[in-house]
Amino acid sequence: EDQVTQSPEALRLQEGESSSLNCSYTVSGLRGLFWYRQDPGKGPEFLFTLYSAGEEKEKERLKATLTKKESFLHITAPKPEDSATYLCAVLTQGGSEKLVFGKGMKLTVNP
Amino acid sequence: DSGVTQTPKHLITATGQRVTLRCSPRSGDLSVYWYQQSLDQGLQFLIQYYNGEERAKGNILERFSAQQFPDLHSELNLSSLELGDSALYFCASSSSRTAPTDTQYFGPGTRLTVL
């Protein structure tokens, strides 16, 4: 069964304190790995798509990387507005186009 | 703003009732996906439609059904509602039938409360 695990479940950082979020996956075949940001009561907001091991994408203070078994979302010098739940999802091979989501990681950045 | 719209924003109803959730995809997107998000389960894929036809099915209960109309908007019908159906229901859309070039863009969701 396809599985996506995110760790830690929650993370508290001080403003400016860099850290990384982990997303590990066990799937039959990876077509793409997606990172989303979700604010309370709102829909997931697309951040990145990664397709192959070694790929990296950057956007402002966020950088996503991908290996054959996991992805990292690095947050450099975070600000309070980066506080949100970060979701990782994989799109698997085999005909179905469903996204399999991890349970998310709640990030709180204190000023 | 993702360009995906969902109505209503909130829905409160009683057990045993039936409700319909509506989704309009981004302009030009042919695929529509429905997801359920509850506190303990995270986001769970329910069903996908592509250009009016069912494309993939996930953990969708038999009490739930969906359809996509010629104008590409989609409706999710939930019947014989139970307390456990209370959740956020999200619609997402993407531009073509095949991945991985596609990114799914999510709507703001409908919060369903079953009393």
PDB file of C-alpha atoms in Angstrom:
ATOM      1  CA  GLU A   1       0.000   0.000   0.000  1.00  0.00           C
ATOM      2  CA  ASP A   2       1.243   3.476  -0.875  1.00  0.00           C
ATOM      3  CA  GLN A   3       2.264   5.453   2.196  1.00  0.00           C
ATOM      4  CA  VAL A   4       3.484   8.939   2.897  1.00  0.00           C
ATOM      5  CA  THR A   5       4.873   9.845   6.314  1.00  0.00           C
ATOM      6  CA  GLN A   6       5.741  13.326   7.456  1.00  0.00           C
ATOM      7  CA  SER A   7       7.896  14.203  10.418  1.00  0.00           C
ATOM      8  CA  PRO A   8       7.850  15.862  12.789  1.00  0.00           C
ATOM      9  CA  GLU A   9       4.079  16.247  13.246  1.00  0.00           C
ATOM     10  CA  ALA A  10       4.584  19.704  14.698  1.00  0.00           C
ATOM     11  CA  LEU A  11       7.512  22.087  14.931  1.00  0.00           C
ATOM     12  CA  ARG A  12       7.990  25.339  16.785  1.00  0.00           C
ATOM     13  CA  LEU A  13      10.766  27.656  15.633  1.00  0.00           C
ATOM     14  CA  GLN A  14      11.946  31.088  16.587  1.00  0.00           C
ATOM     15  CA  GLU A  15      11.970  33.644  13.819  1.00  0.00           C
ATOM     16  CA  GLY A  16      15.216  33.208  11.881  1.00  0.00           C
ATOM     17  CA  GLU A  17      15.818  29.647  13.110  1.00  0.00           C
ATOM     18  CA  SER A  18      16.253  27.455  10.022  1.00  0.00           C
ATOM     19  CA  SER A  19      15.040  23.852   9.939  1.00  0.00           C
ATOM     20  CA  SER A  20      13.919  21.019   7.662  1.00  0.00           C
ATOM     21  CA  LEU A  21      10.714  19.035   7.344  1.00  0.00           C
ATOM     22  CA  ASN A  22      10.838  15.427   6.196  1.00  0.00           C
ATOM     23  CA  CYS A  23       8.504  13.486   3.946  1.00  0.00           C
ATOM     24  CA  SER A  24       9.261   9.813   3.425  1.00  0.00           C
ATOM     25  CA  TYR A  25       7.303   7.689   1.024  1.00  0.00           C
ATOM     26  CA  THR A  26       6.758   4.067   0.124  1.00  0.00           C
ATOM     27  CA  VAL A  27       5.033   3.791  -3.224  1.00  0.00           C
ATOM     28  CA  SER A  28       4.937   1.374  -6.122  1.00  0.00           C
ATOM     29  CA  GLY A  29       6.202   4.020  -8.501  1.00  0.00           C
ATOM     30  CA  LEU A  30       6.620   7.769  -8.156  1.00  0.00           C
ATOM     31  CA  ARG A  31       5.293  10.066 -10.846  1.00  0.00           C
ATOM     32  CA  GLY A  32       5.678  13.230  -8.815  1.00  0.00           C
ATOM     33  CA  LEU A  33       5.988  14.579  -5.286  1.00  0.00           C
ATOM     34  CA  PHE A  34       4.096  17.699  -4.297  1.00  0.00           C
ATOM     35  CA  TRP A  35       4.439  20.134  -1.417  1.00  0.00           C
ATOM     36  CA  TYR A  36       1.468  22.213  -0.327  1.00  0.00           C
ATOM     37  CA  ARG A  37       0.949  24.800   2.359  1.00  0.00           C
ATOM     38  CA  GLN A  38      -2.389  24.910   4.181  1.00  0.00           C
ATOM     39  CA  ASP A  39      -3.633  27.682   6.446  1.00  0.00           C
ATOM     40  CA  PRO A  40      -6.412  26.887   8.962  1.00  0.00           C
ATOM     41  CA  GLY A  41      -9.820  26.469   7.303  1.00  0.00           C
ATOM     42  CA  LYS A  42      -8.425  27.005   3.805  1.00  0.00           C
ATOM     43  CA  GLY A  43      -7.555  24.840   0.836  1.00  0.00           C
ATOM     44  CA  PRO A  44      -4.023  23.575   0.238  1.00  0.00           C
ATOM     45  CA  GLU A  45      -1.870  26.054  -1.668  1.00  0.00           C
ATOM     46  CA  PHE A  46       0.570  24.569  -4.175  1.00  0.00           C
ATOM     47  CA  LEU A  47       4.271  25.137  -3.480  1.00  0.00           C
ATOM     48  CA  PHE A  48       6.443  22.699  -5.465  1.00  0.00           C
ATOM     49  CA  THR A  49       6.469  19.631  -7.664  1.00  0.00           C
ATOM     50  CA  LEU A  50       9.515  17.334  -7.816  1.00  0.00           C
ATOM     51  CA  TYR A  51       9.779  14.546 -10.358  1.00  0.00           C
ATOM     52  CA  SER A  52      13.113  12.789  -9.963  1.00  0.00           C
ATOM     53  CA  ALA A  53      15.781  12.096  -7.370  1.00  0.00           C
ATOM     54  CA  GLY A  54      18.281  14.915  -7.123  1.00  0.00           C
ATOM     55  CA  GLU A  55      15.828  17.568  -8.185  1.00  0.00           C
ATOM     56  CA  GLU A  56      15.612  20.787  -6.147  1.00  0.00           C
ATOM     57  CA  LYS A  57      13.156  23.703  -6.278  1.00  0.00           C
ATOM     58  CA  GLU A  58      13.287  27.018  -4.423  1.00  0.00           C
ATOM     59  CA  LYS A  59      10.793  29.715  -3.605  1.00  0.00           C
ATOM     60  CA  GLU A  60      11.666  32.570  -1.267  1.00  0.00           C
ATOM     61  CA  ARG A  61      12.671  30.999   2.068  1.00  0.00           C
ATOM     62  CA  LEU A  62      11.642  27.479   1.023  1.00  0.00           C
ATOM     63  CA  LYS A  63      13.689  24.846  -0.768  1.00  0.00           C
ATOM     64  CA  ALA A  64      12.459  21.357  -1.606  1.00  0.00           C
ATOM     65  CA  THR A  65      14.690  18.408  -2.413  1.00  0.00           C
ATOM     66  CA  LEU A  66      13.977  14.843  -3.477  1.00  0.00           C
ATOM     67  CA  THR A  67      15.757  11.511  -3.048  1.00  0.00           C
ATOM     68  CA  LYS A  68      14.571   8.033  -3.956  1.00  0.00           C
ATOM     69  CA  LYS A  69      12.919   7.551  -0.575  1.00  0.00           C
ATOM     70  CA  GLU A  70      12.183  10.988   0.830  1.00  0.00           C
ATOM     71  CA  SER A  71      11.824  14.682   0.313  1.00  0.00           C
ATOM     72  CA  PHE A  72      12.894  17.571   2.493  1.00  0.00           C
ATOM     73  CA  LEU A  73      11.413  21.019   2.763  1.00  0.00           C
ATOM     74  CA  HIS A  74      14.113  23.338   4.055  1.00  0.00           C
ATOM     75  CA  ILE A  75      12.991  26.601   5.635  1.00  0.00           C
ATOM     76  CA  THR A  76      15.693  29.250   5.865  1.00  0.00           C
ATOM     77  CA  ALA A  77      15.341  32.125   8.338  1.00  0.00           C
ATOM     78  CA  PRO A  78      11.580  31.615   8.747  1.00  0.00           C
ATOM     79  CA  LYS A  79       9.187  34.434   9.558  1.00  0.00           C
ATOM     80  CA  PRO A  80       5.921  34.264  11.541  1.00  0.00           C
ATOM     81  CA  GLU A  81       3.973  34.363   8.259  1.00  0.00           C
ATOM     82  CA  ASP A  82       5.501  30.990   7.369  1.00  0.00           C
ATOM     83  CA  SER A  83       3.403  29.450  10.140  1.00  0.00           C
ATOM     84  CA  ALA A  84       1.065  26.920   8.502  1.00  0.00           C
ATOM     85  CA  THR A  85       0.582  23.216   7.977  1.00  0.00           C
ATOM     86  CA  TYR A  86       2.847  21.823   5.267  1.00  0.00           C
ATOM     87  CA  LEU A  87       1.528  18.854   3.330  1.00  0.00           C
ATOM     88  CA  CYS A  88       3.474  16.403   1.250  1.00  0.00           C
ATOM     89  CA  ALA A  89       1.728  14.280  -1.396  1.00  0.00           C
ATOM     90  CA  VAL A  90       2.820  11.750  -3.978  1.00  0.00           C
ATOM     91  CA  LEU A  91       1.315  10.902  -7.321  1.00  0.00           C
ATOM     92  CA  THR A  92       1.852   7.232  -8.024  1.00  0.00           C
ATOM     93  CA  GLN A  93       2.231   5.271 -11.221  1.00  0.00           C
ATOM     94  CA  GLY A  94      -0.284   2.697 -12.377  1.00  0.00           C
ATOM     95  CA  GLY A  95      -3.178   4.536 -13.932  1.00  0.00           C
ATOM     96  CA  SER A  96      -4.768   6.193 -10.931  1.00  0.00           C
ATOM     97  CA  GLU A  97      -4.070   9.889 -10.640  1.00  0.00           C
ATOM     98  CA  LYS A  98      -4.885  10.259  -7.002  1.00  0.00           C
ATOM     99  CA  LEU A  99      -2.629  12.171  -4.699  1.00  0.00           C
ATOM    100  CA  VAL A 100      -1.645  10.285  -1.561  1.00  0.00           C
ATOM    101  CA  PHE A 101      -1.144  12.814   1.211  1.00  0.00           C
ATOM    102  CA  GLY A 102       0.840  12.670   4.401  1.00  0.00           C
ATOM    103  CA  LYS A 103      -0.902  13.887   7.545  1.00  0.00           C
ATOM    104  CA  GLY A 104       0.925  17.199   7.458  1.00  0.00           C
ATOM    105  CA  MET A 105       3.378  19.060   9.649  1.00  0.00           C
ATOM    106  CA  LYS A 106       2.195  22.052  11.637  1.00  0.00           C
ATOM    107  CA  LEU A 107       4.859  24.751  11.710  1.00  0.00           C
ATOM    108  CA  THR A 108       4.704  27.621  14.194  1.00  0.00           C
ATOM    109  CA  VAL A 109       7.228  30.422  13.914  1.00  0.00           C
ATOM    110  CA  ASN A 110       7.388  32.695  16.934  1.00  0.00           C
ATOM    111  CA  PRO A 111       8.509  36.322  16.581  1.00  0.00           C
TER     112      PRO A 111
ATOM    113  CA  ASP B   1      -6.703  32.604  -5.188  1.00  0.00           C
ATOM    114  CA  SER B   2      -6.389  29.244  -6.979  1.00  0.00           C
ATOM    115  CA  GLY B   3      -9.231  29.904  -9.425  1.00  0.00           C
ATOM    116  CA  VAL B   4     -11.217  26.913  -8.142  1.00  0.00           C
ATOM    117  CA  THR B   5     -14.522  27.854  -6.545  1.00  0.00           C
ATOM    118  CA  GLN B   6     -16.651  25.818  -4.179  1.00  0.00           C
ATOM    119  CA  THR B   7     -20.103  26.406  -2.773  1.00  0.00           C
ATOM    120  CA  PRO B   8     -21.412  26.526  -0.171  1.00  0.00           C
ATOM    121  CA  LYS B   9     -18.647  27.510   2.210  1.00  0.00           C
ATOM    122  CA  HIS B  10     -20.410  26.016   5.205  1.00  0.00           C
ATOM    123  CA  LEU B  11     -23.195  23.478   5.458  1.00  0.00           C
ATOM    124  CA  ILE B  12     -24.962  22.318   8.614  1.00  0.00           C
ATOM    125  CA  THR B  13     -27.424  19.484   8.373  1.00  0.00           C
ATOM    126  CA  ALA B  14     -28.868  16.557  10.295  1.00  0.00           C
ATOM    127  CA  THR B  15     -28.140  12.849  10.213  1.00  0.00           C
ATOM    128  CA  GLY B  16     -29.953  10.992   7.454  1.00  0.00           C
ATOM    129  CA  GLN B  17     -30.144  14.017   5.189  1.00  0.00           C
ATOM    130  CA  ARG B  18     -28.694  14.516   1.704  1.00  0.00           C
ATOM    131  CA  VAL B  19     -26.529  17.419   0.543  1.00  0.00           C
ATOM    132  CA  THR B  20     -24.883  18.543  -2.676  1.00  0.00           C
ATOM    133  CA  LEU B  21     -21.525  20.279  -2.852  1.00  0.00           C
ATOM    134  CA  ARG B  22     -20.562  22.203  -5.951  1.00  0.00           C
ATOM    135  CA  CYS B  23     -17.203  22.886  -7.559  1.00  0.00           C
ATOM    136  CA  SER B  24     -16.153  24.981 -10.542  1.00  0.00           C
ATOM    137  CA  PRO B  25     -12.652  24.197 -11.811  1.00  0.00           C
ATOM    138  CA  ARG B  26     -10.087  26.701 -13.044  1.00  0.00           C
ATOM    139  CA  SER B  27     -10.748  27.978 -16.526  1.00  0.00           C
ATOM    140  CA  GLY B  28      -9.510  25.412 -19.034  1.00  0.00           C
ATOM    141  CA  ASP B  29      -9.038  22.586 -16.527  1.00  0.00           C
ATOM    142  CA  LEU B  30     -10.687  19.336 -17.540  1.00  0.00           C
ATOM    143  CA  SER B  31      -9.995  17.238 -14.456  1.00  0.00           C
ATOM    144  CA  VAL B  32     -11.803  17.626 -11.153  1.00  0.00           C
ATOM    145  CA  TYR B  33     -10.867  15.788  -7.970  1.00  0.00           C
ATOM    146  CA  TRP B  34     -12.746  15.527  -4.684  1.00  0.00           C
ATOM    147  CA  TYR B  35     -11.025  15.081  -1.314  1.00  0.00           C
ATOM    148  CA  GLN B  36     -12.265  14.724   2.250  1.00  0.00           C
ATOM    149  CA  GLN B  37     -10.241  16.134   5.135  1.00  0.00           C
ATOM    150  CA  SER B  38     -11.045  15.176   8.693  1.00  0.00           C
ATOM    151  CA  LEU B  39      -8.987  15.908  11.785  1.00  0.00           C
ATOM    152  CA  ASP B  40      -7.737  12.384  12.300  1.00  0.00           C
ATOM    153  CA  GLN B  41      -7.468  11.179   8.697  1.00  0.00           C
ATOM    154  CA  GLY B  42      -5.835  13.982   6.809  1.00  0.00           C
ATOM    155  CA  LEU B  43      -6.677  14.513   3.146  1.00  0.00           C
ATOM    156  CA  GLN B  44      -8.289  11.478   1.537  1.00  0.00           C
ATOM    157  CA  PHE B  45      -8.904  11.191  -2.192  1.00  0.00           C
ATOM    158  CA  LEU B  46     -12.512  10.406  -3.079  1.00  0.00           C
ATOM    159  CA  ILE B  47     -12.975  10.532  -6.845  1.00  0.00           C
ATOM    160  CA  GLN B  48     -11.729  12.107 -10.060  1.00  0.00           C
ATOM    161  CA  TYR B  49     -13.581  13.155 -13.207  1.00  0.00           C
ATOM    162  CA  TYR B  50     -12.026  14.038 -16.526  1.00  0.00           C
ATOM    163  CA  ASN B  51     -14.104  15.864 -19.117  1.00  0.00           C
ATOM    164  CA  GLY B  52     -17.333  14.417 -17.797  1.00  0.00           C
ATOM    165  CA  GLU B  53     -16.181  10.851 -17.238  1.00  0.00           C
ATOM    166  CA  GLU B  54     -15.158   9.114 -14.045  1.00  0.00           C
ATOM    167  CA  ARG B  55     -11.390   8.559 -14.170  1.00  0.00           C
ATOM    168  CA  ALA B  56     -10.327   7.248 -10.764  1.00  0.00           C
ATOM    169  CA  LYS B  57     -11.955   6.233  -7.531  1.00  0.00           C
ATOM    170  CA  GLY B  58     -10.527   6.369  -4.045  1.00  0.00           C
ATOM    171  CA  ASN B  59     -12.035   5.848  -0.618  1.00  0.00           C
ATOM    172  CA  ILE B  60     -15.503   7.009  -1.595  1.00  0.00           C
ATOM    173  CA  LEU B  61     -18.446   5.537   0.286  1.00  0.00           C
ATOM    174  CA  GLU B  62     -21.394   4.063  -1.600  1.00  0.00           C
ATOM    175  CA  ARG B  63     -23.574   6.762  -0.012  1.00  0.00           C
ATOM    176  CA  PHE B  64     -21.529   9.353  -1.895  1.00  0.00           C
ATOM    177  CA  SER B  65     -21.628  10.031  -5.606  1.00  0.00           C
ATOM    178  CA  ALA B  66     -20.313  12.657  -7.967  1.00  0.00           C
ATOM    179  CA  GLN B  67     -20.699  13.857 -11.510  1.00  0.00           C
ATOM    180  CA  GLN B  68     -19.125  16.357 -13.869  1.00  0.00           C
ATOM    181  CA  PHE B  69     -21.343  18.339 -16.193  1.00  0.00           C
ATOM    182  CA  PRO B  70     -20.732  19.504 -19.793  1.00  0.00           C
ATOM    183  CA  ASP B  71     -19.661  22.938 -18.526  1.00  0.00           C
ATOM    184  CA  LEU B  72     -17.058  21.042 -16.424  1.00  0.00           C
ATOM    185  CA  HIS B  73     -18.420  21.984 -13.027  1.00  0.00           C
ATOM    186  CA  SER B  74     -18.786  19.074 -10.656  1.00  0.00           C
ATOM    187  CA  GLU B  75     -21.128  18.125  -7.849  1.00  0.00           C
ATOM    188  CA  LEU B  76     -20.525  15.778  -4.942  1.00  0.00           C
ATOM    189  CA  ASN B  77     -23.680  14.255  -3.506  1.00  0.00           C
ATOM    190  CA  LEU B  78     -23.625  12.937   0.053  1.00  0.00           C
ATOM    191  CA  SER B  79     -26.667  11.003   1.263  1.00  0.00           C
ATOM    192  CA  SER B  80     -27.856   9.257   4.422  1.00  0.00           C
ATOM    193  CA  LEU B  81     -25.441  11.467   6.285  1.00  0.00           C
ATOM    194  CA  GLU B  82     -23.802  10.273   9.477  1.00  0.00           C
ATOM    195  CA  LEU B  83     -22.007  12.182  12.218  1.00  0.00           C
ATOM    196  CA  GLY B  84     -18.704  10.845  10.925  1.00  0.00           C
ATOM    197  CA  ASP B  85     -19.225  12.547   7.572  1.00  0.00           C
ATOM    198  CA  SER B  86     -18.535  15.898   9.196  1.00  0.00           C
ATOM    199  CA  ALA B  87     -15.369  17.149   7.514  1.00  0.00           C
ATOM    200  CA  LEU B  88     -13.893  19.628   5.082  1.00  0.00           C
ATOM    201  CA  TYR B  89     -14.537  18.660   1.478  1.00  0.00           C
ATOM    202  CA  PHE B  90     -12.113  19.999  -1.099  1.00  0.00           C
ATOM    203  CA  CYS B  91     -12.287  20.104  -4.817  1.00  0.00           C
ATOM    204  CA  ALA B  92      -9.155  20.381  -6.928  1.00  0.00           C
ATOM    205  CA  SER B  93      -8.624  20.771 -10.647  1.00  0.00           C
ATOM    206  CA  SER B  94      -5.827  20.187 -13.118  1.00  0.00           C
ATOM    207  CA  SER B  95      -5.394  20.878 -16.773  1.00  0.00           C
ATOM    208  CA  SER B  96      -5.069  17.517 -18.431  1.00  0.00           C
ATOM    209  CA  ARG B  97      -5.764  13.855 -18.053  1.00  0.00           C
ATOM    210  CA  THR B  98      -2.211  12.759 -17.512  1.00  0.00           C
ATOM    211  CA  ALA B  99       0.360  13.465 -14.862  1.00  0.00           C
ATOM    212  CA  PRO B 100       3.038  14.130 -13.727  1.00  0.00           C
ATOM    213  CA  THR B 101       3.066  17.419 -15.569  1.00  0.00           C
ATOM    214  CA  ASP B 102      -0.131  18.393 -13.844  1.00  0.00           C
ATOM    215  CA  THR B 103      -0.454  20.220 -10.609  1.00  0.00           C
ATOM    216  CA  GLN B 104      -3.716  20.031  -8.729  1.00  0.00           C
ATOM    217  CA  TYR B 105      -5.036  23.386  -7.540  1.00  0.00           C
ATOM    218  CA  PHE B 106      -7.405  23.292  -4.596  1.00  0.00           C
ATOM    219  CA  GLY B 107     -10.543  25.262  -3.864  1.00  0.00           C
ATOM    220  CA  PRO B 108     -11.333  26.855  -0.486  1.00  0.00           C
ATOM    221  CA  GLY B 109     -13.408  23.882   0.637  1.00  0.00           C
ATOM    222  CA  THR B 110     -16.876  23.256   2.032  1.00  0.00           C
ATOM    223  CA  ARG B 111     -17.131  22.619   5.750  1.00  0.00           C
ATOM    224  CA  LEU B 112     -19.872  20.077   6.390  1.00  0.00           C
ATOM    225  CA  THR B 113     -21.252  19.663   9.896  1.00  0.00           C
ATOM    226  CA  VAL B 114     -23.686  16.825  10.527  1.00  0.00           C
ATOM    227  CA  LEU B 115     -25.651  17.147  13.787  1.00  0.00           C
TER     228      LEU B 115
END
